[in-house]
CSV table of C-alpha atoms in Angstrom, one decimal:
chain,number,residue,atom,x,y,z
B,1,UNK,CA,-33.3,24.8,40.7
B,2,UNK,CA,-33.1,24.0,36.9
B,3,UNK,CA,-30.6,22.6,34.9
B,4,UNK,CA,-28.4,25.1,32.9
B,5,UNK,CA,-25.6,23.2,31.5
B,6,UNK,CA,-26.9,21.0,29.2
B,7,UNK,CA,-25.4,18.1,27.0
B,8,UNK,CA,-25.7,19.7,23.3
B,9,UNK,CA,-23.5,19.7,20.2
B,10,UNK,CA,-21.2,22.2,20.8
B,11,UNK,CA,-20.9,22.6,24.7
B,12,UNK,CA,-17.4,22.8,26.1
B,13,UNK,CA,-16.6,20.0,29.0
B,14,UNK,CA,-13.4,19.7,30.7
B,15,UNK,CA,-12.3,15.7,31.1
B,16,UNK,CA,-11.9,15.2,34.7
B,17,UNK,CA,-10.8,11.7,34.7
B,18,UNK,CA,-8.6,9.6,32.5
B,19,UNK,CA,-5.6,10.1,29.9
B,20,UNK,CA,-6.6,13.5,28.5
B,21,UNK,CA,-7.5,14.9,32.2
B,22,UNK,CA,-7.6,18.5,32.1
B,23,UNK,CA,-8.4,18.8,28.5
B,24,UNK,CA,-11.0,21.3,27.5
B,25,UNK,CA,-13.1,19.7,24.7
B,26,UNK,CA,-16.2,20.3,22.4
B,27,UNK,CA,-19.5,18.1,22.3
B,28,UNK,CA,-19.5,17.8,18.7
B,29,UNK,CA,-21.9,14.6,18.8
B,30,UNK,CA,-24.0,12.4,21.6
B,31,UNK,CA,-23.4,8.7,20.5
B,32,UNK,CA,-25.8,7.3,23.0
B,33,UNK,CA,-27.4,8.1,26.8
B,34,UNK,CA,-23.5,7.8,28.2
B,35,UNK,CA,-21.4,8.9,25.4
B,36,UNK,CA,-20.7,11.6,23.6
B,37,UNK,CA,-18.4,12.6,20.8
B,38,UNK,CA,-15.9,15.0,21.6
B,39,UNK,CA,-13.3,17.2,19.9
B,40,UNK,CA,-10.5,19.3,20.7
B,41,UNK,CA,-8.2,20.9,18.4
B,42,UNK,CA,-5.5,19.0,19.3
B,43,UNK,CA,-6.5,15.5,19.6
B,44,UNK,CA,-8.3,13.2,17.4
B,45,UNK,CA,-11.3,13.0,17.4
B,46,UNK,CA,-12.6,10.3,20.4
B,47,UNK,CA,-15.7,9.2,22.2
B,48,UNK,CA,-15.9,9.9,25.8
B,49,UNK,CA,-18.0,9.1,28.6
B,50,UNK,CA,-20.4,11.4,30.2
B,51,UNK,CA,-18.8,10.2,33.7
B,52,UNK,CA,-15.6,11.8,32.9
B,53,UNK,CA,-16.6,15.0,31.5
B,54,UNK,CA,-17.6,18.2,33.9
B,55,UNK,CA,-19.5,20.8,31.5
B,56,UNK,CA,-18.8,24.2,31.6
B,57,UNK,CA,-20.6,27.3,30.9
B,58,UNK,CA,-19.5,27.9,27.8
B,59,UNK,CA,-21.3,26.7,24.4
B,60,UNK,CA,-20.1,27.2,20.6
B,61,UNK,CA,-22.3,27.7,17.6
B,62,UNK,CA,-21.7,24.5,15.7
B,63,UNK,CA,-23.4,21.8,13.7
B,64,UNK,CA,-23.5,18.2,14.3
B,65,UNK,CA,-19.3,16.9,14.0
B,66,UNK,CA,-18.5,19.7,12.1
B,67,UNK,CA,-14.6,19.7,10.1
B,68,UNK,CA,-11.8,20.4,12.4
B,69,UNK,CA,-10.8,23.3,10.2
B,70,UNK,CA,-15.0,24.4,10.8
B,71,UNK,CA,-14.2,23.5,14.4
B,72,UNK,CA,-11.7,25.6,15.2
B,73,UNK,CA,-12.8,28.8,13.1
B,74,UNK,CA,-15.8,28.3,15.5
B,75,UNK,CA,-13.3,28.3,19.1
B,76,UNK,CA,-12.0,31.5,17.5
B,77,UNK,CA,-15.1,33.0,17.4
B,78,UNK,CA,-16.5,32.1,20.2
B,79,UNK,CA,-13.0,33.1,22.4
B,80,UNK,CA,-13.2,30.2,24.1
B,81,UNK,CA,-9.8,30.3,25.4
B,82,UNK,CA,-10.3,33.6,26.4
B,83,UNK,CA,-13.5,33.2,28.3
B,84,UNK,CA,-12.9,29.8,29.8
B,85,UNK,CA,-9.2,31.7,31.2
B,86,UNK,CA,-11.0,34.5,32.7
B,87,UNK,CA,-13.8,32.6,34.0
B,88,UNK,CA,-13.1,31.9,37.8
B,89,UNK,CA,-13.0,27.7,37.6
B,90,UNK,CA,-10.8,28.5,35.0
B,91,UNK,CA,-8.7,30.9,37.2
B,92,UNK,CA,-8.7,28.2,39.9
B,93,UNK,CA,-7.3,26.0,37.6
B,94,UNK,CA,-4.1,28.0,36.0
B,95,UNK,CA,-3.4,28.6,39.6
B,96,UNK,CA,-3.3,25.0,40.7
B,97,UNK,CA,-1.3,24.4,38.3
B,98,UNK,CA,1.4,27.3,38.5
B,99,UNK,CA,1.5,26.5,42.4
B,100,UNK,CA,2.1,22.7,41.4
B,101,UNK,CA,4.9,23.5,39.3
B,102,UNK,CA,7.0,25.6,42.0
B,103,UNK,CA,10.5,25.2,42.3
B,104,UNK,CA,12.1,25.8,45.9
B,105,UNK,CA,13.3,29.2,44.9
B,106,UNK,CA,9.8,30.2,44.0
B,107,UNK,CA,8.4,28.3,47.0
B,108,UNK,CA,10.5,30.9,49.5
B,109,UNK,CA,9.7,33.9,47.4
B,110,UNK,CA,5.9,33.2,48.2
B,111,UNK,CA,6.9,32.3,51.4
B,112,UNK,CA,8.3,35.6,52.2
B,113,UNK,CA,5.2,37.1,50.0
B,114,UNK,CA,2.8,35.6,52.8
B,115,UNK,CA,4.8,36.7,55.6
B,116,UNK,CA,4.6,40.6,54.2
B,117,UNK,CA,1.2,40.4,53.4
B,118,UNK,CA,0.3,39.0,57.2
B,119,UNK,CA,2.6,41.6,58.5
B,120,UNK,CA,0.6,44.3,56.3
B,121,UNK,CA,-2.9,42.9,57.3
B,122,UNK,CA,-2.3,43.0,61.1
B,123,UNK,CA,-0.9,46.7,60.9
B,124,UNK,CA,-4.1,47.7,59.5
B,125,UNK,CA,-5.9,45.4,61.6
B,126,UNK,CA,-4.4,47.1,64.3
B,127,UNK,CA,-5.3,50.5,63.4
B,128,UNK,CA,-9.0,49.9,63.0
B,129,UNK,CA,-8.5,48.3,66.5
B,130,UNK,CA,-6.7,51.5,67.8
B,131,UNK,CA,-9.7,53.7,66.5
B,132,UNK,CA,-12.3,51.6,67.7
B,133,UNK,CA,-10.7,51.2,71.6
B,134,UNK,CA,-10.1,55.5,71.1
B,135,UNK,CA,-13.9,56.0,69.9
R,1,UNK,CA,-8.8,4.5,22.1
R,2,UNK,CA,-10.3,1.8,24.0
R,3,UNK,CA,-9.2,-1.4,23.7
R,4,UNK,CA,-11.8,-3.6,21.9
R,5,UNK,CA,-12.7,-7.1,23.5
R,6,UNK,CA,-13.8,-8.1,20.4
R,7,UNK,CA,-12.3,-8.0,16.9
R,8,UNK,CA,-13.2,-8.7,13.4
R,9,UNK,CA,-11.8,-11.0,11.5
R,10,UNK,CA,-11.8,-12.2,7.8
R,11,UNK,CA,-11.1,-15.9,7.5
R,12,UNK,CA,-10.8,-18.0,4.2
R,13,UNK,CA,-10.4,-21.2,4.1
R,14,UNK,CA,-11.1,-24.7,2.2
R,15,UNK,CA,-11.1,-28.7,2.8
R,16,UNK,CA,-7.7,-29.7,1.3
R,17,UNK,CA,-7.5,-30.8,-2.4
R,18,UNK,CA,-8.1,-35.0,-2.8
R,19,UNK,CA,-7.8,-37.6,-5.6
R,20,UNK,CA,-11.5,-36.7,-5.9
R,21,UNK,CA,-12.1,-33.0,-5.6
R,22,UNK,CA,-8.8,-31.3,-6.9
R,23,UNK,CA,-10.2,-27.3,-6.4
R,24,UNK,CA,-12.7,-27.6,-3.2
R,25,UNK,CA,-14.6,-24.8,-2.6
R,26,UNK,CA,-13.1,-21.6,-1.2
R,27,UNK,CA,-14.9,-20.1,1.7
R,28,UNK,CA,-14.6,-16.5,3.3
R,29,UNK,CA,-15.9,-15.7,6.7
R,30,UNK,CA,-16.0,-12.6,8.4
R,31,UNK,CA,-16.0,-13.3,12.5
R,32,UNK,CA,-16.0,-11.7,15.4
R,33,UNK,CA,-13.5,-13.0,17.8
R,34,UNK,CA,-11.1,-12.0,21.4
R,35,UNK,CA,-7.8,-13.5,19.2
R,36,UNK,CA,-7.1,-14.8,15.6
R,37,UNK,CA,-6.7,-18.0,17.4
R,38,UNK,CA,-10.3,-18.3,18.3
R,39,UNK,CA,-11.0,-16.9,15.4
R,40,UNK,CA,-9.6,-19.7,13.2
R,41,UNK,CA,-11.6,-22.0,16.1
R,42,UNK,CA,-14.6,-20.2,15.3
R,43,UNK,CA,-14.4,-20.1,11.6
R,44,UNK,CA,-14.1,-24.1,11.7
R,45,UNK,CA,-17.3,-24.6,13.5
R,46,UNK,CA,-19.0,-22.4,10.8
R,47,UNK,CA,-17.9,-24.4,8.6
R,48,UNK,CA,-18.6,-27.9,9.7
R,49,UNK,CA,-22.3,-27.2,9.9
R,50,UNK,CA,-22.1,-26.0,6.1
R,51,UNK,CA,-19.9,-28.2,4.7
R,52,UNK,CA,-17.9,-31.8,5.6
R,53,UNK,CA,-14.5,-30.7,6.6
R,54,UNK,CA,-12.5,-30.1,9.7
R,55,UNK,CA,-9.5,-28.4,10.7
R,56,UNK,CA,-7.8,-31.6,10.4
R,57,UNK,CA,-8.6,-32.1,7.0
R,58,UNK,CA,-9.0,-28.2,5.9
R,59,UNK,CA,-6.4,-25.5,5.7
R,60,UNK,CA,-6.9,-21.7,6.5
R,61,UNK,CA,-5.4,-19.8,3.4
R,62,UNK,CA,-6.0,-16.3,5.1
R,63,UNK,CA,-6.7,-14.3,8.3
R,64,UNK,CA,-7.0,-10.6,8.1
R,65,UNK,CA,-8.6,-8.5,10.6
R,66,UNK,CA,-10.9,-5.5,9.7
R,67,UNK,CA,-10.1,-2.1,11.4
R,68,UNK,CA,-13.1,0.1,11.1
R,69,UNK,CA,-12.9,2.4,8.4
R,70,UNK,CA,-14.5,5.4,10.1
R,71,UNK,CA,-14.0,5.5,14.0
R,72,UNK,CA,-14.5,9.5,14.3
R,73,UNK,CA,-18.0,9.1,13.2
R,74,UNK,CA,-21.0,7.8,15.0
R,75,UNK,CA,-23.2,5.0,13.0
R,76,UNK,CA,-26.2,3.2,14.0
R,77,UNK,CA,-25.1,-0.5,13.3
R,78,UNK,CA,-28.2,-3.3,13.6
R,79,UNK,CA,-27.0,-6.8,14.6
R,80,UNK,CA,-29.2,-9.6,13.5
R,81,UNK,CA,-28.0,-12.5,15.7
R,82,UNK,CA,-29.4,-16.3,16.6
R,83,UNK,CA,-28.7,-17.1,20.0
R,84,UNK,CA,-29.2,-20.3,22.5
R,85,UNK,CA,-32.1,-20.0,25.5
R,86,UNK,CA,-32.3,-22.5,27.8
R,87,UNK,CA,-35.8,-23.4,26.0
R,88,UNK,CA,-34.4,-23.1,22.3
R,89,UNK,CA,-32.6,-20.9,19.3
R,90,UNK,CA,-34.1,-17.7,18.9
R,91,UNK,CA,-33.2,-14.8,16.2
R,92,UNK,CA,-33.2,-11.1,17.2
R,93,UNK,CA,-32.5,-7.9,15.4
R,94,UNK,CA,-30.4,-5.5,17.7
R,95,UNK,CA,-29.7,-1.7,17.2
R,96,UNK,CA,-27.0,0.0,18.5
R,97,UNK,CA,-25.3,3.5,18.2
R,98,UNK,CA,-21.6,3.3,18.1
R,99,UNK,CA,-18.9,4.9,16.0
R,100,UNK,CA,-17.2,1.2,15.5
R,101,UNK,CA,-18.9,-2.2,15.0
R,102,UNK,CA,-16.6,-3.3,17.3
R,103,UNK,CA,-18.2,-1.5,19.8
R,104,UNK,CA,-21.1,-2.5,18.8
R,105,UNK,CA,-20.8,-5.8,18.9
R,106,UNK,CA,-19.3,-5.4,22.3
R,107,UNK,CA,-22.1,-4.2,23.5
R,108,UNK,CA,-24.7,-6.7,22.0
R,109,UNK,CA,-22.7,-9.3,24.0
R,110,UNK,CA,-23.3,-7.5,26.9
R,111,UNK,CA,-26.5,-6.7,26.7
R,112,UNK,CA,-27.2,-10.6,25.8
R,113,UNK,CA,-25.3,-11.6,29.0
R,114,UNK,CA,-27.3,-8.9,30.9
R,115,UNK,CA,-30.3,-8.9,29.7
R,116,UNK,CA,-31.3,-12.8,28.6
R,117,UNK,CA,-28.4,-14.5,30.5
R,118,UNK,CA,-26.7,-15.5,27.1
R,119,UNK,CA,-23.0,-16.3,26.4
R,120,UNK,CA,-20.4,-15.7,24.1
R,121,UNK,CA,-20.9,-19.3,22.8
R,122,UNK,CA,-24.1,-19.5,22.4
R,123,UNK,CA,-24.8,-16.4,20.4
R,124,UNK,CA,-24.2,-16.8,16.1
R,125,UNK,CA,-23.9,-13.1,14.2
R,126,UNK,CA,-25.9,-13.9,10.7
R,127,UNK,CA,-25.4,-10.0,9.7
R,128,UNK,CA,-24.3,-6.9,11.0
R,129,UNK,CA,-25.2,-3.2,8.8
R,130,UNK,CA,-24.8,0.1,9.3
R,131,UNK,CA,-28.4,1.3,9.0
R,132,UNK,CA,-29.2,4.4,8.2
R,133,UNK,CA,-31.5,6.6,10.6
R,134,UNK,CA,-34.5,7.1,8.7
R,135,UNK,CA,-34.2,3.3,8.5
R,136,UNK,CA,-33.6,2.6,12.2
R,137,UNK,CA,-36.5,0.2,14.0
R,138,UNK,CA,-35.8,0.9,17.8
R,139,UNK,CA,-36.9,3.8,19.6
R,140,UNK,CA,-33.8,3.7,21.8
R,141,UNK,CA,-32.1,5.1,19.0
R,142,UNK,CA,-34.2,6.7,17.4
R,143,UNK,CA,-33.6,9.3,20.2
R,144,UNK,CA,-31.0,10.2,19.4
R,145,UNK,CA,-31.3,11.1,15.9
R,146,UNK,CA,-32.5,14.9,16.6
R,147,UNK,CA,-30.4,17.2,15.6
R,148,UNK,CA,-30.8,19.5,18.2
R,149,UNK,CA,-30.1,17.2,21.2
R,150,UNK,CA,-30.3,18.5,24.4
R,151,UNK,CA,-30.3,16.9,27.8
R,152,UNK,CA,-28.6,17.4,31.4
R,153,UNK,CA,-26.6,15.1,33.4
R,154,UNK,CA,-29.1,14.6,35.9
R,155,UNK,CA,-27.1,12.4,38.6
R,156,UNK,CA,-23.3,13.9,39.2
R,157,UNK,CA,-21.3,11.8,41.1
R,158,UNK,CA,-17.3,13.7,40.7
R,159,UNK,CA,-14.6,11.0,40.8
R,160,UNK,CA,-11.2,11.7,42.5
R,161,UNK,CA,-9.3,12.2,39.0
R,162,UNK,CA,-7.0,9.1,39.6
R,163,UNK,CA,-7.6,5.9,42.1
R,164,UNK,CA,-4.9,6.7,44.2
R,165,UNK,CA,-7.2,9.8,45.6
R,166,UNK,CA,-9.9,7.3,46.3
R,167,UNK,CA,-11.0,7.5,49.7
R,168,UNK,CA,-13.5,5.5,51.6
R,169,UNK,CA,-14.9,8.1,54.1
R,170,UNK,CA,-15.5,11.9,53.2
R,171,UNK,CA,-16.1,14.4,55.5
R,172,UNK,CA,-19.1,15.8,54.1
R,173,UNK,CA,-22.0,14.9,51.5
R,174,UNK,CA,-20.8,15.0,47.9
R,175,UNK,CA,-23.0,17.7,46.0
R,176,UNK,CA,-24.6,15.8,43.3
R,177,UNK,CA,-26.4,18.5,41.6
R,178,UNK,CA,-23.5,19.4,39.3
């Protein structure tokens, strides 16, 4: 299989590892064969190693360590937000984290949500069985 | 953001004033050192091989350290240094990309420890520059001057995102493709 995500100036990662975990950031510059340096618009701008970075999908249209300003006119554009929400790792993620952040309440509520879906699945479940024992 | 090992220091000093030399020369070092203490340590040894004075009979006038001016930006910095083999002193011109000469410098001493089983002691810094790319010597960094760099992470090994996940047996083969 070939690669398709490549290391280039202006690929969007997401930092699996370390103090900005989760963060979704911009290649703006590769330092060296480990390092790249990265950019988000709400952090200074930092090296990173390869090693904590997952790259995504999505790739911007910039230069080499373009202005912030440049930077973020660029994210607009290029909906990153957008895309990277309705792509499905980016899905998975906003779930994760909505189901980590559950209070008890909300923990019964889906709770009782399973229970009524199971109860609605088997019903049909059971009608497909009644047709197929008639036929 | 990371914590440098090493940090860079400027250091002036002079022999104290005698009956015989009432303004001694004033000298200004710039050294890389782990504390200020060392630092001052390392400043006197510079300056016994120039000149005949010793901390006893010297005084440091200043110590300053230099924070890099530009640490959002990636430089190529060459490192001329003159280190100790086991046969004999050597010089060597080092280039490494970095966006701080302290991380540079970091990682010429250890690249000297790793590759030619040098120490911290043993190595002298004559001159450190930013070099400019079309100036750059080594093809290592050379590189990395396209503009249009493009490469994929080959070998993907995915860390558990904090130690505490760390486990020592998995129940089935990491994919390492991605």
């Amino acid at each position: 299989m070939p690669f398709k995500r490549f290391v280039e100036i202006g690929r969007v990662a997401l930092v699996n590892y370390g103090k900005d975990y989760g963060r979704l950031v911009v290649i703006v510059d590769v330092v060296d064969q480990n390092r790249a340096l990265v950019d988000a618009p709400d952090m200074v701008r930092c090296q990173i190693n390869f090693k904590r970075l997952s790259l995504t999908d999505i790739k911007i249209d910039i230069k080499r360590v373009p202005k912030k300003t440049t930077l973020i006119k660029a994210m607009e554009e290029a909906d990153v937000k957008n895309k990277w929400e309705n792509s499905s790792w980016g899905k998975k993620l906003i779930v994760q984290k909505r189901r980590a952040s559950l209070n008890d309440f909300d923990r019964f509520k889906v709770m009782l949500a399973k229970i009524k879906r199971g109860g609605a699945i088997r019903q049909e479940l059971a009608k497909l069985k009644k047709e197929v024992a008639a036929a | 953001m990371v914590a440098y090992r090493f940090h860079q220091y400027q250091v002036v000093g002079r022999a104290l004033p005698t009956p015989g030399d009432e303004h001694p020369k004033i000298y200004r070092m710039k050294l890389w050192a782990t504390n200020e203490v060392r630092a001052k340590s390392k400043f006197w040894y510079f300056l016994r091989k120039l000149k005949k004075v010793k901390k006893s009979n010297g005084q440091m006038l200043a110590i300053n350290e230099i924070f890099e001016r530009n640490p959002t930006t990636i430089k190529n910095y060459g490192i001329w240094l003159r280190y100790q083999s086991r046969t004999g002193y050597h010089n060597m011109y080092k280039e490494y990309r970095d966006t701080t000469l302290n991380g540079a410098v970091e990682q010429m001493y250890t690249e000297m420890a790793s590759r030619h089983r040098v120490r911290f002691p043993c190595i002298q810094i004559i001159k450190t520059a930013t070099v400019h790319f079309k100036l750059c010597k080594r093809d290592n960094t050379k590189q990395f001057h396209k503009s249009n760099i493009k490469f994929p992470l080959v070998y993907r090994k995915v860390r558990p995102p904090i130690r505490k996940l760390k486990t020592t047996f998995k129940a089935s083969r990491p994919n390492l493709f991605m």
